[in-house]
Short mmCIF file of C-alpha atoms and ligand atoms in Angstrom, two decimals:
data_model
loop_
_atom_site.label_atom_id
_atom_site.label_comp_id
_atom_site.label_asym_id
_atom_site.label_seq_id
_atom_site.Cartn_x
_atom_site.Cartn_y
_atom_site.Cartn_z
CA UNK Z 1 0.00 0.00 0.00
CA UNK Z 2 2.22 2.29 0.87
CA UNK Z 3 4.59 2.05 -2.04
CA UNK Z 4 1.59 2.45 -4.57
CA UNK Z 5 1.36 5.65 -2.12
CA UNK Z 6 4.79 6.41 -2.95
CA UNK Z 7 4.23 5.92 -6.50
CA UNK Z 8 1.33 8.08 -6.69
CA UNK Z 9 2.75 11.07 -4.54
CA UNK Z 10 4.48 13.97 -6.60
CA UNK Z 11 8.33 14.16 -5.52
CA UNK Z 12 9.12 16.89 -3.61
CA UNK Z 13 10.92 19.90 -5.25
CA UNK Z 14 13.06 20.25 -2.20
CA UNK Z 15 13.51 17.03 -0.57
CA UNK Z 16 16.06 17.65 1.88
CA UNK Z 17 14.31 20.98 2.96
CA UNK Z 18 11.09 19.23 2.85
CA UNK Z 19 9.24 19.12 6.78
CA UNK Z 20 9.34 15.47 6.97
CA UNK Z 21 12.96 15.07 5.89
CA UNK Z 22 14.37 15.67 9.35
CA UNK Z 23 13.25 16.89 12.88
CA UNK Z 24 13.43 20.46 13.24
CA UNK Z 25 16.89 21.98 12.44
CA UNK Z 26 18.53 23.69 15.07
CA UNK Z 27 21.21 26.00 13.65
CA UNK Z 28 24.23 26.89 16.46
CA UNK Z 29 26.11 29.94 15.52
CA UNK Z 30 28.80 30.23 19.11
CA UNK Z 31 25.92 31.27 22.02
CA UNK Z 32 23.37 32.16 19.00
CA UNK Z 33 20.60 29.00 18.24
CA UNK Z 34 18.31 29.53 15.61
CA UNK Z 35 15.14 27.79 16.31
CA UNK Z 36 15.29 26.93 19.75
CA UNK Z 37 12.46 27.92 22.15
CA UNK Z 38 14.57 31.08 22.55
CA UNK Z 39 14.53 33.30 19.60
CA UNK Z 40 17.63 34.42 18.01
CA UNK Z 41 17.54 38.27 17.37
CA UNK Z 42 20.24 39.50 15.03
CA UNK Z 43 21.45 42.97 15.37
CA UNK Z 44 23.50 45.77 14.22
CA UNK Z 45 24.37 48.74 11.92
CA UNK Z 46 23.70 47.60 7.60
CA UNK Z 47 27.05 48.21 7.05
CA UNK Z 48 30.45 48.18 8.92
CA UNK Z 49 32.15 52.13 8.78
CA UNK Z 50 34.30 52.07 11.80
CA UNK Z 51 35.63 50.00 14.68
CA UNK Z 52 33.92 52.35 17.01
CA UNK Z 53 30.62 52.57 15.22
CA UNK Z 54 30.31 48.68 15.58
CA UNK Z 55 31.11 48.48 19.01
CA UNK Z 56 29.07 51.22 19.88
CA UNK Z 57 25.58 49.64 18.18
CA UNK Z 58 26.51 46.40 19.57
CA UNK Z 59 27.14 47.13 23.31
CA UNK Z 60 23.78 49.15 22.44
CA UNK Z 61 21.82 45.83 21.38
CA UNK Z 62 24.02 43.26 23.44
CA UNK Z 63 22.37 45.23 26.59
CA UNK Z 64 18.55 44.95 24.82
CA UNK Z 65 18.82 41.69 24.34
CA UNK Z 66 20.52 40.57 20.85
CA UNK Z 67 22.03 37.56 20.61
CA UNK Z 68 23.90 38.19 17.63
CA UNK Z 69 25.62 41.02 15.74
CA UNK Z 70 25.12 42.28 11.97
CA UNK Z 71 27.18 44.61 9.82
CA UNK Z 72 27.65 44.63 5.85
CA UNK Z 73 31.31 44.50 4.97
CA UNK Z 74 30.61 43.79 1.63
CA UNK Z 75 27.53 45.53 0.24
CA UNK Z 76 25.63 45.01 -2.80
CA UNK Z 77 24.74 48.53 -3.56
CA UNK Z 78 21.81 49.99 -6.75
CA UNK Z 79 24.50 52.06 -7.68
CA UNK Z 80 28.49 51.13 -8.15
CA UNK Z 81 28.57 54.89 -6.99
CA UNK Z 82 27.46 53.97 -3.31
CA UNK Z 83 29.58 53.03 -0.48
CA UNK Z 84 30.45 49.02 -1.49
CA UNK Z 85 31.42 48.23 1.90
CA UNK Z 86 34.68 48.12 3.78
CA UNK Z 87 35.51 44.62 2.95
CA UNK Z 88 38.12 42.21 4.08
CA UNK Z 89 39.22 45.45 6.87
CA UNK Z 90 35.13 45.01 7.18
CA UNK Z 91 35.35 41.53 8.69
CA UNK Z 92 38.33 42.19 10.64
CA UNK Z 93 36.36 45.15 11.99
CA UNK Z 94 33.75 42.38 12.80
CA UNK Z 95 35.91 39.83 13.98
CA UNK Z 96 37.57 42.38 17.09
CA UNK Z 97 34.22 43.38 18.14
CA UNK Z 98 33.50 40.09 18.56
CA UNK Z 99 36.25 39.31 20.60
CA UNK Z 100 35.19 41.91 23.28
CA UNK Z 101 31.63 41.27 22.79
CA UNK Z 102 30.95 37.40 22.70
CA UNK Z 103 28.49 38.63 20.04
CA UNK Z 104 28.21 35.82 17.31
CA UNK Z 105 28.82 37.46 13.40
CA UNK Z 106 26.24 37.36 10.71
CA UNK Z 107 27.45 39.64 7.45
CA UNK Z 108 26.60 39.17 4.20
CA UNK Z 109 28.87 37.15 1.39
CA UNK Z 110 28.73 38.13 -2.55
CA UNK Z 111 30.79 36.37 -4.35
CA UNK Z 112 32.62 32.65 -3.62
CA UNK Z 113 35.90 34.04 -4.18
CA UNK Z 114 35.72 36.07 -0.48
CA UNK Z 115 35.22 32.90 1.43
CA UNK Z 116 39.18 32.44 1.99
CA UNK Z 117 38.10 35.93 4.07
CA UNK Z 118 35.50 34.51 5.60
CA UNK Z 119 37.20 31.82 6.68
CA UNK Z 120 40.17 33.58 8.03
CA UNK Z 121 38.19 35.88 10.42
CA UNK Z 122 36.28 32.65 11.21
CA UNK Z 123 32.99 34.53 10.75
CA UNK Z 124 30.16 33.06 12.16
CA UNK Z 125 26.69 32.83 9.77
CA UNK Z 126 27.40 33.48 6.05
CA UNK Z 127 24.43 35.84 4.53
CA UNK Z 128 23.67 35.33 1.31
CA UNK Z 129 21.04 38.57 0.31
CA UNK Z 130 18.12 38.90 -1.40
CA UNK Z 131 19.75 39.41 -4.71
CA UNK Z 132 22.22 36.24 -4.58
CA UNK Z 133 19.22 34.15 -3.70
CA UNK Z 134 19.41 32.53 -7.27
CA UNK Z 135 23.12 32.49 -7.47
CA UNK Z 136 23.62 28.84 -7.67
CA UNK Z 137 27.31 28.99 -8.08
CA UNK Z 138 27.58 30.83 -4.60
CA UNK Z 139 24.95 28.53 -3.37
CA UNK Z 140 27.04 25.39 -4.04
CA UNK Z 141 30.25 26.98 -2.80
CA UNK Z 142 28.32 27.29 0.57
CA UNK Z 143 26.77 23.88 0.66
CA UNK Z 144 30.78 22.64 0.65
CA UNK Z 145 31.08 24.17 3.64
CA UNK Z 146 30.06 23.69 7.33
CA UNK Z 147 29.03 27.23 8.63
CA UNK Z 148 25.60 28.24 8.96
CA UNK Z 149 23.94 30.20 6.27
CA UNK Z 150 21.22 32.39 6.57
CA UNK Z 151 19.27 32.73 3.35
CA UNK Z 152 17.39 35.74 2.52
CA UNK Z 153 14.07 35.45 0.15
CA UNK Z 154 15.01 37.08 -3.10
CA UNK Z 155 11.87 40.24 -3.26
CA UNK Z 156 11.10 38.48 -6.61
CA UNK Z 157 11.00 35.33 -5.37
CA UNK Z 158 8.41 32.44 -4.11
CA UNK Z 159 8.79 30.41 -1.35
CA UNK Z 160 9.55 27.71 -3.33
CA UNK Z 161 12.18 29.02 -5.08
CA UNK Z 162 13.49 29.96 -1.68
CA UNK Z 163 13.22 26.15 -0.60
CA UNK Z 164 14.75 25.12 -3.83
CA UNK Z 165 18.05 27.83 -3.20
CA UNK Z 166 17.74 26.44 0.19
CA UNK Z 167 18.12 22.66 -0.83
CA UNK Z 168 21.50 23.69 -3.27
CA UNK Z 169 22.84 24.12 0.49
CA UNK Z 170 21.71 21.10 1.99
CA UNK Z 171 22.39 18.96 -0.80
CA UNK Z 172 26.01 19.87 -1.15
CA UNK Z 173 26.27 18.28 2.70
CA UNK Z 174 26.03 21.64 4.93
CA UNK Z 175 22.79 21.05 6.86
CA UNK Z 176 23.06 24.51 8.77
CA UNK Z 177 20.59 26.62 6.75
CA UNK Z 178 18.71 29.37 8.28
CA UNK Z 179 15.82 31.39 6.40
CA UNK Z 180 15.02 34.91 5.89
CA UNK Z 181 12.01 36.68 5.40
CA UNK Z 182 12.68 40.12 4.26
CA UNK Z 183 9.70 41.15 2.51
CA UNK Z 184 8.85 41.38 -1.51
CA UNK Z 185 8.10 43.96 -4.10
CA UNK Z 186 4.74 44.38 -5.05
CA UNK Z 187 2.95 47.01 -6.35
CA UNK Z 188 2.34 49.48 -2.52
CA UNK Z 189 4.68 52.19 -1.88
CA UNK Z 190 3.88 52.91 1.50
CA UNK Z 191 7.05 50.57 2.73
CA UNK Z 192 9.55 49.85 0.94
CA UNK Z 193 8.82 46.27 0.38
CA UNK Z 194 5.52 44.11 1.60
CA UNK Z 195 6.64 41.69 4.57
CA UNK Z 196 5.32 38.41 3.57
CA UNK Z 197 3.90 37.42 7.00
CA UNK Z 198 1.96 34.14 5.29
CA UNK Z 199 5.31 33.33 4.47
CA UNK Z 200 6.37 32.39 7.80
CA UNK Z 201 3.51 30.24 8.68
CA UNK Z 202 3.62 28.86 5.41
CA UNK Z 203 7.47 27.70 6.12
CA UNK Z 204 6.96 26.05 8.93
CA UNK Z 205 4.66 23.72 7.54
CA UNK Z 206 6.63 23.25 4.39
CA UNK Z 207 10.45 22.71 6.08
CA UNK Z 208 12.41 21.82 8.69
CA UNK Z 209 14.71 24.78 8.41
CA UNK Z 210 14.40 28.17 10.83
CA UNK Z 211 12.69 30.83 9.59
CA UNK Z 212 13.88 34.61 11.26
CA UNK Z 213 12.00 37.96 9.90
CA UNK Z 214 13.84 41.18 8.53
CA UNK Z 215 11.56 43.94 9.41
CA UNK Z 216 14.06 46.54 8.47
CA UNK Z 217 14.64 46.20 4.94
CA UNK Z 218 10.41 45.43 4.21
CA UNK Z 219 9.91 48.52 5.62
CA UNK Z 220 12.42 50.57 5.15
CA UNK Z 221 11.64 53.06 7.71
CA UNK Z 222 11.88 52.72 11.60
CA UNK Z 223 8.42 53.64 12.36
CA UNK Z 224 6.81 50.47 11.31
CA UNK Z 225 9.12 48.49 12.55
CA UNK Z 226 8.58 47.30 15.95
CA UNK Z 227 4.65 46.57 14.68
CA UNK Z 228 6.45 43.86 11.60
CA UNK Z 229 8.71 42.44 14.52
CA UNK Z 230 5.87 42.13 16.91
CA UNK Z 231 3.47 40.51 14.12
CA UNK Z 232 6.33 38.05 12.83
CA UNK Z 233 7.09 36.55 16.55
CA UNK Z 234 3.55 36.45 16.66
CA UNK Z 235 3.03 34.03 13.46
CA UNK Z 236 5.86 32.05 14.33
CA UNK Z 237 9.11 33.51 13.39
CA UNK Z 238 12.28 31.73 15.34
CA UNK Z 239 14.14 35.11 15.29
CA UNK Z 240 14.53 38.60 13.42
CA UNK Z 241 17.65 40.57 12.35
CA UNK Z 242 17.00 44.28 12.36
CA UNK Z 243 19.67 47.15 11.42
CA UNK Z 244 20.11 49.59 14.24
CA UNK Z 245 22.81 52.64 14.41
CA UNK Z 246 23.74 55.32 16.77
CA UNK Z 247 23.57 57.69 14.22
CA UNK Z 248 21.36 57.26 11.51
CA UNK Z 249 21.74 60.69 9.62
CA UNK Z 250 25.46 60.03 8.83
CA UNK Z 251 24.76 56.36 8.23
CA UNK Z 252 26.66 55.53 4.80
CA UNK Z 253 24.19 52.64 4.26
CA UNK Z 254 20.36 52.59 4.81
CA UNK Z 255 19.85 55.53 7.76
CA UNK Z 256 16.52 56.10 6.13
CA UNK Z 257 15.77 52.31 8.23
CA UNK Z 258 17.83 52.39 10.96
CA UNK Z 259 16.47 52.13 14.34
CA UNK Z 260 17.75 54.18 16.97
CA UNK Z 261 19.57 51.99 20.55
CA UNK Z 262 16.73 52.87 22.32
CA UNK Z 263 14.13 52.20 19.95
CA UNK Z 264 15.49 48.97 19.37
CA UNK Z 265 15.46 48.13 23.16
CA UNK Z 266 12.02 49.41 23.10
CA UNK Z 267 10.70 47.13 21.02
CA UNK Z 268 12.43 44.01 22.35
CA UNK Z 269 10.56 44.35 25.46
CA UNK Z 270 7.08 44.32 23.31
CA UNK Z 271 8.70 41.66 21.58
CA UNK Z 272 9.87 39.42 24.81
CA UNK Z 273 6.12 39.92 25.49
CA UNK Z 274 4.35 38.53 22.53
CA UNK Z 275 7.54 35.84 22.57
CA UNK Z 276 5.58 34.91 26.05
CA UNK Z 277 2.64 34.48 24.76
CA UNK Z 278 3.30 32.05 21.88
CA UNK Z 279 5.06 29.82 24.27
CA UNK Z 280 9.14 31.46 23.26
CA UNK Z 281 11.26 33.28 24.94
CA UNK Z 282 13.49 36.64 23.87
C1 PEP O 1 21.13 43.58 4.28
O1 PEP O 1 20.77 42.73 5.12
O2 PEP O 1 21.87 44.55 4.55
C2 PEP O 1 20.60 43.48 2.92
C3 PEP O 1 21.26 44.02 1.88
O3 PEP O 1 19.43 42.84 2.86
P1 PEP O 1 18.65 42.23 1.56
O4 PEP O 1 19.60 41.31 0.89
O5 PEP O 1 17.48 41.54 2.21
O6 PEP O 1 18.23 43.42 0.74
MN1 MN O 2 20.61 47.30 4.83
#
């Protein structure tokens, strides 16, 4: 009976991704776990400028609650005229800080041929952004190795094809994926992209993987987004990474976003709240 089931059921398109593939994955990045009964909340300016700016923001959201630390070293920019990131001096930037932080690193990869960097500062969670999403090469590079990966949703792209980028990881042997939800374009202007909350309940049914929730970069202003965070704990979201500076106004990536230190730690005690009451803690 059951293999006339088989016969008759459609493979998956993502089998290693799939929900019944595995018990839930539990991705360890140093003190950071990503879906654990604990959510992980990444946190930290879009891009690394200076030592001092990144220490500053992280004591800032170490003492609110973050579990991990974010900052852009290199930065895929809409115009080859906009700050590209510090780079390799970037990670080393990233790598100190973490040394008199604890804080765990998450910054964002472009292109295979930095992972000898990557490797060198021994960086933490590899973030591969909403426009590498479909870059299979870079996908494949990553699946050869065992660090965690967190996976942004390209804006253009379903949740399939975010399974399917997801599986190019798994199947090349590193089982440490992580998902991101960081909202798509559509057709409203009021934000500047539309967080896909259905999304996140949708991924939990679908895979095994952790799903975390960018509210920054779907709204693209601060006001809105302690409301996204609060609604994406809500529906189920194992964590959130949210860009936060000291200084927005002379921010030489995404101010326009940024939350302020105290903002943030604003709205992680609303979030530590709604965290409570969907059995998870913050
Ligand atoms: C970022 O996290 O700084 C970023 C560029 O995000 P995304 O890839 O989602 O646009
Ligand atoms: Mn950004």
């Amino acid at each position: 009976m059951s293999s006339e089931k088989g016969k008759n059921e459609k493979a998956s398109p993502y089998p290693l991704a799939a929900r019944g593939a595995k018990e839930d994955t539990k991705v360890a990045a140093r003190g950071a776990v990503f879906g654990a009964e604990r959510l992980a909340i990444i946190a930290g300016p879009c891009a690394v400028e200076t030592e001092e700016q990144v220490l500053t923001v992280a004591g800032r959201v170490q003492a609110a609650g973050a579990t991990a630390l974010r900052g852009g070293a290199y930065k895929p920019r809409s115009s080859p005229y906009s700050f590209q990131g510090l780079e390799e001096k970037g990670l080393e930037i990233l790598a100190r800080v973490r040394e008199k932080t604890g804080l765990p690193i998450v910054t964002e990869i472009m292109d295979a041929r930095a992972i000898p960097h990557f490797l060198k500062h021994d960086i933490d969670v590899l973030q591969v952004g909403a426009r590498n999403m479909q870059n299979f090469t870079l996908l494949k590079e990553l699946g050869a190795l065992r660090k965690p990966v967190l996976l942004k949703r390209g804006m253009g792209s379903s949740v399939t094809e975010l399974l399917q980028a997801a599986e190019y990881v798994l199947h090349g042997g590193n089982e440490d994926v992580i998902l991101c939800e960081r909202g798509i374009s559509t057709f409203e202007k009021s934000t500047r992209a539309t967080l896909d909350i259905s999304a996140i309940p949708v991924l939990k049914k679908e895979t095994h993987l952790p799903i975390i929730v960018d509210p920054s970069h779907a709204a693209g202003r601060p006001d809105i987004i302690p409301a996204l965070a609060r609604a994406a704990v809500a529906a189920g979201a194992d964590g959130l990474i949210v860009e936060v500076h000291h200084d927005p106004s002379h921010a030489l990536c995404d101010g326009a976003q940024a939350l302020l230190p105290d903002a943030f730690a604003a709205m992680m005690d609303d979030v530590r709240r709604v965290a409570a009451a969907v059995g998870r803690e913050a």
